[in-house]
CSV table of C-alpha atoms and ligand atoms in Angstrom, one decimal:
chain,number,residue,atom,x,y,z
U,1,UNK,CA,110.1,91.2,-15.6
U,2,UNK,CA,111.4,92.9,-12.6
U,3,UNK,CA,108.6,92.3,-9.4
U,4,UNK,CA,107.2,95.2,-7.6
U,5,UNK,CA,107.4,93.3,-4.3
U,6,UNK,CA,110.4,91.6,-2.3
U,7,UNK,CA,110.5,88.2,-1.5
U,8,UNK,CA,112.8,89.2,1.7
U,9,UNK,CA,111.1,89.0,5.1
U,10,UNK,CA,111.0,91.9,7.2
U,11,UNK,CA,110.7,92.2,11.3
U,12,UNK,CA,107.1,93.9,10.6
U,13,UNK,CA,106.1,90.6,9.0
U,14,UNK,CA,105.6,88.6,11.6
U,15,UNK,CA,107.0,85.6,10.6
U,16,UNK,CA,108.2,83.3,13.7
U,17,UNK,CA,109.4,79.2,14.0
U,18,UNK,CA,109.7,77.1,16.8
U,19,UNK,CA,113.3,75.7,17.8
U,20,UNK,CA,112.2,72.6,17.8
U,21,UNK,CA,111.6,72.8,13.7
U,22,UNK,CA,115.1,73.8,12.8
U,23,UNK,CA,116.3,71.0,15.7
U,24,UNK,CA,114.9,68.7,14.2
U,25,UNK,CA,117.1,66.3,12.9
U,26,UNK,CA,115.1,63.9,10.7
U,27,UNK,CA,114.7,61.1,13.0
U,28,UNK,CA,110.9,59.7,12.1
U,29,UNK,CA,109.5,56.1,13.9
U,30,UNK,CA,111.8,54.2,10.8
U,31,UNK,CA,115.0,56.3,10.6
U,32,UNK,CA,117.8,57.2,12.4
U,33,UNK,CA,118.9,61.3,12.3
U,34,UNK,CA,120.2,62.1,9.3
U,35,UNK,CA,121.5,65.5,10.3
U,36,UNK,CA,123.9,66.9,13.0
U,37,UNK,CA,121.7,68.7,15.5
U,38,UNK,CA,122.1,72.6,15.9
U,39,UNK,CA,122.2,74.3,19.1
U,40,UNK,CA,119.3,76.6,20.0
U,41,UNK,CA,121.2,79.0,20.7
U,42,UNK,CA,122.7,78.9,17.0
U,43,UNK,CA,119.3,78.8,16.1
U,44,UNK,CA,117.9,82.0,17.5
U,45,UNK,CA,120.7,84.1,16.3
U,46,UNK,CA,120.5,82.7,12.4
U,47,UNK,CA,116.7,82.9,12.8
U,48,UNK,CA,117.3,86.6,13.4
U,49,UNK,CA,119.3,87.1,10.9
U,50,UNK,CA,117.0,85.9,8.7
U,51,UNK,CA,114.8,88.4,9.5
U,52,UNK,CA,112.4,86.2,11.7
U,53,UNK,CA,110.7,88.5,13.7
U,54,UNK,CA,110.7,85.6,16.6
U,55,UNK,CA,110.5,82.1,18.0
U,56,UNK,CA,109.0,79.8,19.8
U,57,UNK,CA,110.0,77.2,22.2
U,58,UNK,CA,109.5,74.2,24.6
U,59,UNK,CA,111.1,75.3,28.1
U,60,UNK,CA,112.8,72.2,27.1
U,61,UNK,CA,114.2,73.2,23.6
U,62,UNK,CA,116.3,75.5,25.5
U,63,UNK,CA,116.8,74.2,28.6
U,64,UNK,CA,116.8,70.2,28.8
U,65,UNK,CA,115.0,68.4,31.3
U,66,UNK,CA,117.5,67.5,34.1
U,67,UNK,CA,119.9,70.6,33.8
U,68,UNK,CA,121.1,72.2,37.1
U,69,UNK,CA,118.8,75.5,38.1
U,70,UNK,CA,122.7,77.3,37.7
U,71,UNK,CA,123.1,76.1,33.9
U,72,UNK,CA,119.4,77.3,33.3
U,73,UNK,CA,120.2,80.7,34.2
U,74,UNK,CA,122.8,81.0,32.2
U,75,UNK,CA,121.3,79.5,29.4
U,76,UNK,CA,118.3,81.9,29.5
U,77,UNK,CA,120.8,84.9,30.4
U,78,UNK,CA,122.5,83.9,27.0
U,79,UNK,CA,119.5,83.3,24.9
U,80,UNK,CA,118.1,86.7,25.9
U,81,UNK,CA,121.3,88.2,25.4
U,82,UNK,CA,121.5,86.7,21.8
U,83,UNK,CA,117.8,88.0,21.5
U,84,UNK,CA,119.2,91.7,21.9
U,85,UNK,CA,122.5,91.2,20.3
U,86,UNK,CA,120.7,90.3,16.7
U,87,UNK,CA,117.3,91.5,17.4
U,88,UNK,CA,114.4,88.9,18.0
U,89,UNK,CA,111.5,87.9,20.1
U,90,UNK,CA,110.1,85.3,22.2
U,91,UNK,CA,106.6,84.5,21.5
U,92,UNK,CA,105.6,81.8,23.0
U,93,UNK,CA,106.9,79.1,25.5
U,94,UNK,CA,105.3,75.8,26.0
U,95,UNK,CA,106.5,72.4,28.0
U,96,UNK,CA,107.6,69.4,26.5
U,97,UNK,CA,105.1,66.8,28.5
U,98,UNK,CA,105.5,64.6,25.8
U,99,UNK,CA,108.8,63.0,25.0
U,100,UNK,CA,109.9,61.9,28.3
U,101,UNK,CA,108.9,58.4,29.4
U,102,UNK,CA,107.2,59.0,32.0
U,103,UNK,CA,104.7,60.9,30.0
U,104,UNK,CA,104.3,57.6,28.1
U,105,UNK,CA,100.7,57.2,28.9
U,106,UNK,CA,100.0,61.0,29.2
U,107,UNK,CA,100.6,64.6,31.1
U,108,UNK,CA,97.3,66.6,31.8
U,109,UNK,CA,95.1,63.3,31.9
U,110,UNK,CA,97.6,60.4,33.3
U,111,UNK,CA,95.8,58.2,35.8
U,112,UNK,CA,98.3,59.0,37.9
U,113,UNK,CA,97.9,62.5,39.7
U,114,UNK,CA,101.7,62.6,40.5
U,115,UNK,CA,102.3,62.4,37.4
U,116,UNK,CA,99.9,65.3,36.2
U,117,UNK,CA,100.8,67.3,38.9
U,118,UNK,CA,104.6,67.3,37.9
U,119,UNK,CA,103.2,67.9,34.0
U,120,UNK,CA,101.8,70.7,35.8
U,121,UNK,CA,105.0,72.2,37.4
U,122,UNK,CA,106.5,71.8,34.2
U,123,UNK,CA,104.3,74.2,32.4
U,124,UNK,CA,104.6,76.4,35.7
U,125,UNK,CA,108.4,76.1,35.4
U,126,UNK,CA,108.0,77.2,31.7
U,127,UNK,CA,105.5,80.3,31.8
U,128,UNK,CA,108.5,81.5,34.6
U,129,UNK,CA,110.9,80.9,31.8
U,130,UNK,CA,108.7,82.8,28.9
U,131,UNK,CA,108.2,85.7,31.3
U,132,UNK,CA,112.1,85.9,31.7
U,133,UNK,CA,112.4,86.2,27.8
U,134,UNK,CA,109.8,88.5,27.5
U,135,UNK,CA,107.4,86.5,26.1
U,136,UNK,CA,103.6,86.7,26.8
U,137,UNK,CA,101.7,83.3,25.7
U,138,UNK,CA,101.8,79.7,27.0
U,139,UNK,CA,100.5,77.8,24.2
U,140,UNK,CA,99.8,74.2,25.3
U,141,UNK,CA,100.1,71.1,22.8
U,142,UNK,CA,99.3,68.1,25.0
U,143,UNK,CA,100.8,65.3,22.5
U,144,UNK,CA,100.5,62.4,24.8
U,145,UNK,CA,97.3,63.3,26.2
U,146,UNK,CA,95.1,60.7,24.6
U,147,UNK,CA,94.8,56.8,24.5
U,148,UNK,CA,94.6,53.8,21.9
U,149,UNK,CA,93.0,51.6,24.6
U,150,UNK,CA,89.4,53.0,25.1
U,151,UNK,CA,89.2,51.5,28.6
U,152,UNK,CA,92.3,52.7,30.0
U,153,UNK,CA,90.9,56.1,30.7
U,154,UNK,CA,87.5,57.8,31.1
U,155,UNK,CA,87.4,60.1,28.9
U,156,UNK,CA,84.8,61.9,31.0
U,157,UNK,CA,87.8,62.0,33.8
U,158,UNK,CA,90.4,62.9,31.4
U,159,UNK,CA,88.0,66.1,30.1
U,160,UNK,CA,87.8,67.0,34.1
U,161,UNK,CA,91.7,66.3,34.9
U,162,UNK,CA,92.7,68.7,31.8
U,163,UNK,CA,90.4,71.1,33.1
U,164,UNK,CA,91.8,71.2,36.7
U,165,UNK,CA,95.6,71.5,34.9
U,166,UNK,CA,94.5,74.6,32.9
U,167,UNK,CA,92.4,76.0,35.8
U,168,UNK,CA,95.8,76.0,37.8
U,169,UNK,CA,98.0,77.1,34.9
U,170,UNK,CA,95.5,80.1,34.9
U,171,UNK,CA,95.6,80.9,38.3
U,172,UNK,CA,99.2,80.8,38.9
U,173,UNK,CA,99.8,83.4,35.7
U,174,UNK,CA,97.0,85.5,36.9
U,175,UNK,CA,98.6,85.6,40.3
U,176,UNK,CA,102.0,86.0,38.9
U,177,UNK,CA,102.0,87.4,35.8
U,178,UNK,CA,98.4,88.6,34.8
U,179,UNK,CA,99.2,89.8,31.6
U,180,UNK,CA,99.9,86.3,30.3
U,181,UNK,CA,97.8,84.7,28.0
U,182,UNK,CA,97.4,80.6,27.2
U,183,UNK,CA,96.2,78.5,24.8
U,184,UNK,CA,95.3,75.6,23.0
U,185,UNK,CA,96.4,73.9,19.9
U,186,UNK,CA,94.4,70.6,19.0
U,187,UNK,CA,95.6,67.7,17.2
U,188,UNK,CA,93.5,64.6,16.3
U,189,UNK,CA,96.3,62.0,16.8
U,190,UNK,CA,99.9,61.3,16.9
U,191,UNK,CA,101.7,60.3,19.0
U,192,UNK,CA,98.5,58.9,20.4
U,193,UNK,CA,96.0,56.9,18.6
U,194,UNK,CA,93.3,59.8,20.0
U,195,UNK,CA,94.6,62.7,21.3
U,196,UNK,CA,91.7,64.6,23.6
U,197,UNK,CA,90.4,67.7,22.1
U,198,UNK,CA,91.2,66.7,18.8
U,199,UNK,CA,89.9,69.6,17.0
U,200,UNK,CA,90.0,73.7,17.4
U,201,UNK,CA,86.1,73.6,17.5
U,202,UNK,CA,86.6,71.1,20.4
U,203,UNK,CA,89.0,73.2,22.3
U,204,UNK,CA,87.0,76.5,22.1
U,205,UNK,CA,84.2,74.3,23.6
U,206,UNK,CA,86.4,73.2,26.1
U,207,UNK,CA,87.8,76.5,26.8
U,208,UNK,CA,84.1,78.1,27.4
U,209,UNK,CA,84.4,75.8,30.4
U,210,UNK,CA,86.9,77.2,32.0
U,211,UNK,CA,87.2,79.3,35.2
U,212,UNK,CA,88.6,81.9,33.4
U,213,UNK,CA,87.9,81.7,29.8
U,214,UNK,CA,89.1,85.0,28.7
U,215,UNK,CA,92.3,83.9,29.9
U,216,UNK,CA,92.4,81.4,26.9
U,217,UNK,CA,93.1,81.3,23.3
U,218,UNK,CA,93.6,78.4,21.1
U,219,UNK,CA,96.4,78.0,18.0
U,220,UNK,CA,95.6,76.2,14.9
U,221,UNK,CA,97.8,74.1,13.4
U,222,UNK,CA,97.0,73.3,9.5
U,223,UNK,CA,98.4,70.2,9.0
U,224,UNK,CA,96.3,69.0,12.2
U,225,UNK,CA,93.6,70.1,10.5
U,226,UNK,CA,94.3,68.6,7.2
U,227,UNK,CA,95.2,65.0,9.2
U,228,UNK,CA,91.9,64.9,10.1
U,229,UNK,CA,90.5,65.8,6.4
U,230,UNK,CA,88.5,68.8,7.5
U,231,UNK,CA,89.1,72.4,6.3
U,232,UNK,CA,91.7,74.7,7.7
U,233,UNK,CA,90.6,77.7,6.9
U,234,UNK,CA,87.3,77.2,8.4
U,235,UNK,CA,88.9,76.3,11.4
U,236,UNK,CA,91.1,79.4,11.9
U,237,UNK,CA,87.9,81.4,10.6
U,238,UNK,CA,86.5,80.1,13.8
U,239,UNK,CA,89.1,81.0,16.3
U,240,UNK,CA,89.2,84.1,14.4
U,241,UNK,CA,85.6,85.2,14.4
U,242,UNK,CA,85.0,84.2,18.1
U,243,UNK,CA,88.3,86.3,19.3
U,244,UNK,CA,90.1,83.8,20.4
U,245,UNK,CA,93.0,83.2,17.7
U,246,UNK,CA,96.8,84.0,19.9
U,247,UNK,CA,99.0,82.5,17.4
U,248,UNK,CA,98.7,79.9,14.0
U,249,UNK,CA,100.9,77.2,12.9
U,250,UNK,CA,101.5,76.7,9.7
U,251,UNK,CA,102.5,73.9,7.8
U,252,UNK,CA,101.4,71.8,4.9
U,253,UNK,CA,100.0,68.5,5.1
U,254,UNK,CA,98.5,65.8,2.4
U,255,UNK,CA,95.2,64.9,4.5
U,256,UNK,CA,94.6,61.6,6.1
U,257,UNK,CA,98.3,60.8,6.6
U,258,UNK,CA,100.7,60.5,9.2
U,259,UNK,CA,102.3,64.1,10.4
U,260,UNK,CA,103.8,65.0,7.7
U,261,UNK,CA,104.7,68.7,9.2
U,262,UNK,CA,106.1,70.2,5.6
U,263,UNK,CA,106.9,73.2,4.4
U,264,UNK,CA,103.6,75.8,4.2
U,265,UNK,CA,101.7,75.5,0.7
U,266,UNK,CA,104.1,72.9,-0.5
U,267,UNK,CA,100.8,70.3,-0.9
U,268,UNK,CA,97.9,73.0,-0.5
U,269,UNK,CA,98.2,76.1,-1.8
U,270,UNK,CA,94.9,77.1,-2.5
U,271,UNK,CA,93.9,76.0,1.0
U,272,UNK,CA,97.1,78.2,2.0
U,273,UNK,CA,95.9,81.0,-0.1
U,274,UNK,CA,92.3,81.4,1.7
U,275,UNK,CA,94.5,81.2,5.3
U,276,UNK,CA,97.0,84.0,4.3
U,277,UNK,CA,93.5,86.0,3.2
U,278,UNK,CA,92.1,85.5,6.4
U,279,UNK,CA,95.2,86.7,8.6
U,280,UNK,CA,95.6,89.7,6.3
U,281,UNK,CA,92.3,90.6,6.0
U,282,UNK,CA,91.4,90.7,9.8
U,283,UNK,CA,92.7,92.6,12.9
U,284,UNK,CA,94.8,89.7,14.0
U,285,UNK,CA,98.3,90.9,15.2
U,286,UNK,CA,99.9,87.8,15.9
U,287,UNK,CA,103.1,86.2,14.6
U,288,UNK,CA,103.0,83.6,11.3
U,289,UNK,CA,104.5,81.0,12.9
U,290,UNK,CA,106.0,77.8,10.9
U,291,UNK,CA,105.7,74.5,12.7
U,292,UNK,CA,107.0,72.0,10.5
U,293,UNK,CA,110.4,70.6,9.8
U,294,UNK,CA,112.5,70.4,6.4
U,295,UNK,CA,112.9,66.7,4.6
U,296,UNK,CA,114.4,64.5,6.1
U,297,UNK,CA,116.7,64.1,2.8
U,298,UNK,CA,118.0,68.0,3.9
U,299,UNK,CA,121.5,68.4,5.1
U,300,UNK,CA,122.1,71.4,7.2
U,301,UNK,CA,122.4,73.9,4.8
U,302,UNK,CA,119.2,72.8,3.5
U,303,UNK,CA,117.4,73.3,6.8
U,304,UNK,CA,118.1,77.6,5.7
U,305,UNK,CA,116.3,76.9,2.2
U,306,UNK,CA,113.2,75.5,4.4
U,307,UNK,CA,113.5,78.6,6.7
U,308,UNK,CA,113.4,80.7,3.5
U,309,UNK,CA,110.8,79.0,1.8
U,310,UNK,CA,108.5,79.1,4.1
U,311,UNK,CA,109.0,83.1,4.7
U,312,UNK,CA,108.5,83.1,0.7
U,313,UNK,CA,105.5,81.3,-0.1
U,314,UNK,CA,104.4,83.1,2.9
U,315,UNK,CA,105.1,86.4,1.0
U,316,UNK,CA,103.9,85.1,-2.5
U,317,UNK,CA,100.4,84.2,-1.7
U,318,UNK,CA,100.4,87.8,0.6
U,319,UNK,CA,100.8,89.4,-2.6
U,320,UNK,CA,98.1,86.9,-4.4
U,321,UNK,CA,96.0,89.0,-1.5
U,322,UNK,CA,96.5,91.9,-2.8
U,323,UNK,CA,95.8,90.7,-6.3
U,324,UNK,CA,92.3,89.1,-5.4
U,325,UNK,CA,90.9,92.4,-3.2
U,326,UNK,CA,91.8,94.1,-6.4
U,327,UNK,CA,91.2,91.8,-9.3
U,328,UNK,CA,88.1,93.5,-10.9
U,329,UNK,CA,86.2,90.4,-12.0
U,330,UNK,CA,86.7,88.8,-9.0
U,331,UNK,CA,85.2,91.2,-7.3
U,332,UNK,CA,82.6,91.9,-9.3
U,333,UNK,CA,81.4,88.5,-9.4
U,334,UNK,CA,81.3,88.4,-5.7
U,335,UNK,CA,79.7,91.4,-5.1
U,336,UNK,CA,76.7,89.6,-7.1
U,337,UNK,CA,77.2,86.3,-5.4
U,338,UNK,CA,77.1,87.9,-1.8
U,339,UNK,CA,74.9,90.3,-2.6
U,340,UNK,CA,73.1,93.3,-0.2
U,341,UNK,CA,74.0,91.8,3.2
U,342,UNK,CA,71.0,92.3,6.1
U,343,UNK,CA,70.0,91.1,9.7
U,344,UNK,CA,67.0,88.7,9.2
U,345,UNK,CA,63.3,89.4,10.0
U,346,UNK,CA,61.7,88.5,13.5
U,347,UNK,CA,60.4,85.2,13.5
U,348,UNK,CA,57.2,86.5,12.9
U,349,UNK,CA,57.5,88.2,10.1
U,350,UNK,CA,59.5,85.1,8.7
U,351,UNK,CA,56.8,82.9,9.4
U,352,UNK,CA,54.2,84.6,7.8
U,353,UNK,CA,56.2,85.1,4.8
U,354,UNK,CA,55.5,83.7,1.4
U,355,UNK,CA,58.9,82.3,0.3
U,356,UNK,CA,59.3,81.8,-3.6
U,357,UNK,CA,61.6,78.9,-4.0
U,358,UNK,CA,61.8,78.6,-7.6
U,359,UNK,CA,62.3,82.8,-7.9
U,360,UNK,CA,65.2,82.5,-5.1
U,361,UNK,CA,67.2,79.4,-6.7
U,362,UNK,CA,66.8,81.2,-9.9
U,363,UNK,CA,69.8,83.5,-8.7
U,364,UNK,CA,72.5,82.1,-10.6
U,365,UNK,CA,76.0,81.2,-9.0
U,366,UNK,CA,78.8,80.9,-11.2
U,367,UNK,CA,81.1,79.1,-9.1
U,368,UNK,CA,83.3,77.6,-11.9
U,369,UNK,CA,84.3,80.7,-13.1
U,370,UNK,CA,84.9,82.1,-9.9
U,371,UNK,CA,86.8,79.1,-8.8
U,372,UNK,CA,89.2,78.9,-12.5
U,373,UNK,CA,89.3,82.9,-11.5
U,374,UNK,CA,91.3,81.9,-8.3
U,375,UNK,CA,93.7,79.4,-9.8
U,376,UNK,CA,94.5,81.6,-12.3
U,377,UNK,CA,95.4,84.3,-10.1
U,378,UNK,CA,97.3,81.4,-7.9
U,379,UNK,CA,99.0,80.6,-11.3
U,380,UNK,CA,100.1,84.0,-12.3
U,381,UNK,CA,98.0,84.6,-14.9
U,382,UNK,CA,96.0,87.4,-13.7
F,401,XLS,C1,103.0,68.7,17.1
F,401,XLS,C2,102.8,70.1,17.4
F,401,XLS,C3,103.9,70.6,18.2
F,401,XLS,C4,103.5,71.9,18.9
F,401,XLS,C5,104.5,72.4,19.9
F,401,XLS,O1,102.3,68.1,16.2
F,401,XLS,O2,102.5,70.8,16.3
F,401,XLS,O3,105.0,70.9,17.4
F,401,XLS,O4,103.2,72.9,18.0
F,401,XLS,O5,104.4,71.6,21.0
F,402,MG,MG1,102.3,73.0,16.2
């Protein structure tokens, strides 16, 4: 049966990955690389031909730590050259303050101010570098920022040291570059044991504390979600409903486990279904962005069927959208189920209201139906 959609991606998708994904070269903690590593440069232009509407990077991805200022010109002059030549964008540009030894023990909240201070010209160094490639958003992913020893650190001083690195980020890009944006993406652990701020809810706290909070955004990452057995979708509901979603990442992820970074709705599409509904249902205008990596078992070529597969499931369950606003049982039932939608009473009328428990719980709820509903849609069969 021929499909009345395409399964191609187009620019006006959105869809974006991060260097490092398709660099990665399947190293993990108990395995060597098992696959050549491709230059980012390489990488942005078969990204755009792909149709990837743009990508993300470390400063770092690009430009590796200890290259000449000379080298980093040119590189940047070439990657924005390549950017032009086959058409994509830069979206965001973070630091890598987390591979390098001497971020062994952390970046942002190392007991050593030297040490935070340079994690700070790094991100400096790198909202410079994603100004240059026309990129507006610093999202920060502080990996080593955490501890396994509980009295190493204070974890009241590490909340005020992060603080005082954001609160500089912000008012070097308002000074310089006021139309940049920053954010957050929280992780619960890995590489550290705890890693601070280890969920979205905690870093829109966080971020309410800040001197300039409207300067600030946070990006949800499923599969950190999903490590720490919570809900994704609730979480990018959140960041969605309070304004302050600047990007996503997405990935898949079998919960409580190790980062398993895979390929988005390869373990949870149902999950992946209800985030896809969210970011097409909304006014967010931000990229899709994958942040995982393919197997480990993938030779190069295989790294394009991850790139592709991604964009495609992506595509699939956009469609399943479409299917679910439209499926007329569906919606029926939840018109009943949500029923006439109304602000609540004062509390004084609510108090001296006679409530009727056993009337109210008599409202029946067919949530089996509802659910089987959804998985048949999921399936294809409606
Ligand atoms: C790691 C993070 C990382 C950030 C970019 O778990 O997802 O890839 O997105 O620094
Ligand atoms: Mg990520």
């Amino acid at each position: 049966m021929a499909r009345a959609y395409s399964l191609r991606a187009k620019k006006s998708d959105r869809f974006s990955f991060g260097l490092w994904t398709i660099m990665n070269v399947g190293r993990d903690p108990f395995g060597e690389a098992t696959r050549p590593p491709i230059d980012p440069l390489d990488v942005i232009v078969e990204l755009a031909k792909r149709n990837v509407y743009s990508f993300e990077l470390h400063a770092e991805d690009l430009v590796p730590m200890g290259t000449g200022a000379r080298e980093r010109d040119r590189l940047v002059r070439e990657a924005k050259k390549r950017m032009g030549d086959y058409d994509i964008r830069c979206t965001n540009c973070g630091s890598n303050c987390f591979s390098h030894p001497v971020f062994k023990d952390g970046a942002f909240t190392n007991n050593n101010p030297e040490i935070r201070a340079f994690a700070v010209q790094r991100y400096l160094r790198a909202i410079d570098m994603g100004y240059e490639l026309g990129c507006r958003l610093c999202n920060l992913w502080w990996g080593r920022d955490g501890l396994e020893v509980e009295a190493s650190k204070d974890a009241r001083d590490a909340m005020k040291w992060l603080r005082e690195c954001c609160n500089l980020l912000t008012e070097y890009a308002l000074k310089n570059y006021p139309d940049y944006e920053l954010s957050i993406e929280a992780k619960p652990n890995e590489p550290r044991g705890d890693i601070f701020l280890p969920t979205t809810g905690h870093a829109l706290g966080f971020i309410a504390t800040l001197d300039h909070p409207e300067k600030w955004g946070v990006v949800p990452e499923l599969a950190h979600v999903r490590m720490a057995g919570l809900n994704s979708v609730h979480e990018v509901a959140q960041a969605l409903e309070a304004g302050k979603l600047c990007g996503i990442h997405l990935n898949s992820q079998k919960p409580l486990r190790y980062d398993q970074d895979i390929r988005f709705g390869a373990e949870d599409l149902k999950e992946a279904f209800f985030v896809v509904y969210l970011l097409e249902t909304s006014d967010y205008r931000g990229t899709r962005s994958f942040d995982c990596h393919p197997y480990r078992t993938e030779d190069r070529e295989g790294v394009w069927d991850f790139v592709e597969g991604n964009m495609r499931t992506y595509l699939l369950l956009k469609e399943k959208v479409k299917t679910f606003q439209t499926d007329k049982e569906i919606q029926k039932m939840l018109k009943g189920i949500r029923a006439k939608q109304r602000p609540l009473p004062p509390t004084k009328e609510i108090a001296a209201t006679q409530y009727d428990a056993e009337k109210l719980m008599a409202t029946r709820l067919p949530y089996e139906k509802l659910d089987q509903l959804v998985v048949e849609l999921l399936l294809g069969a409606r």
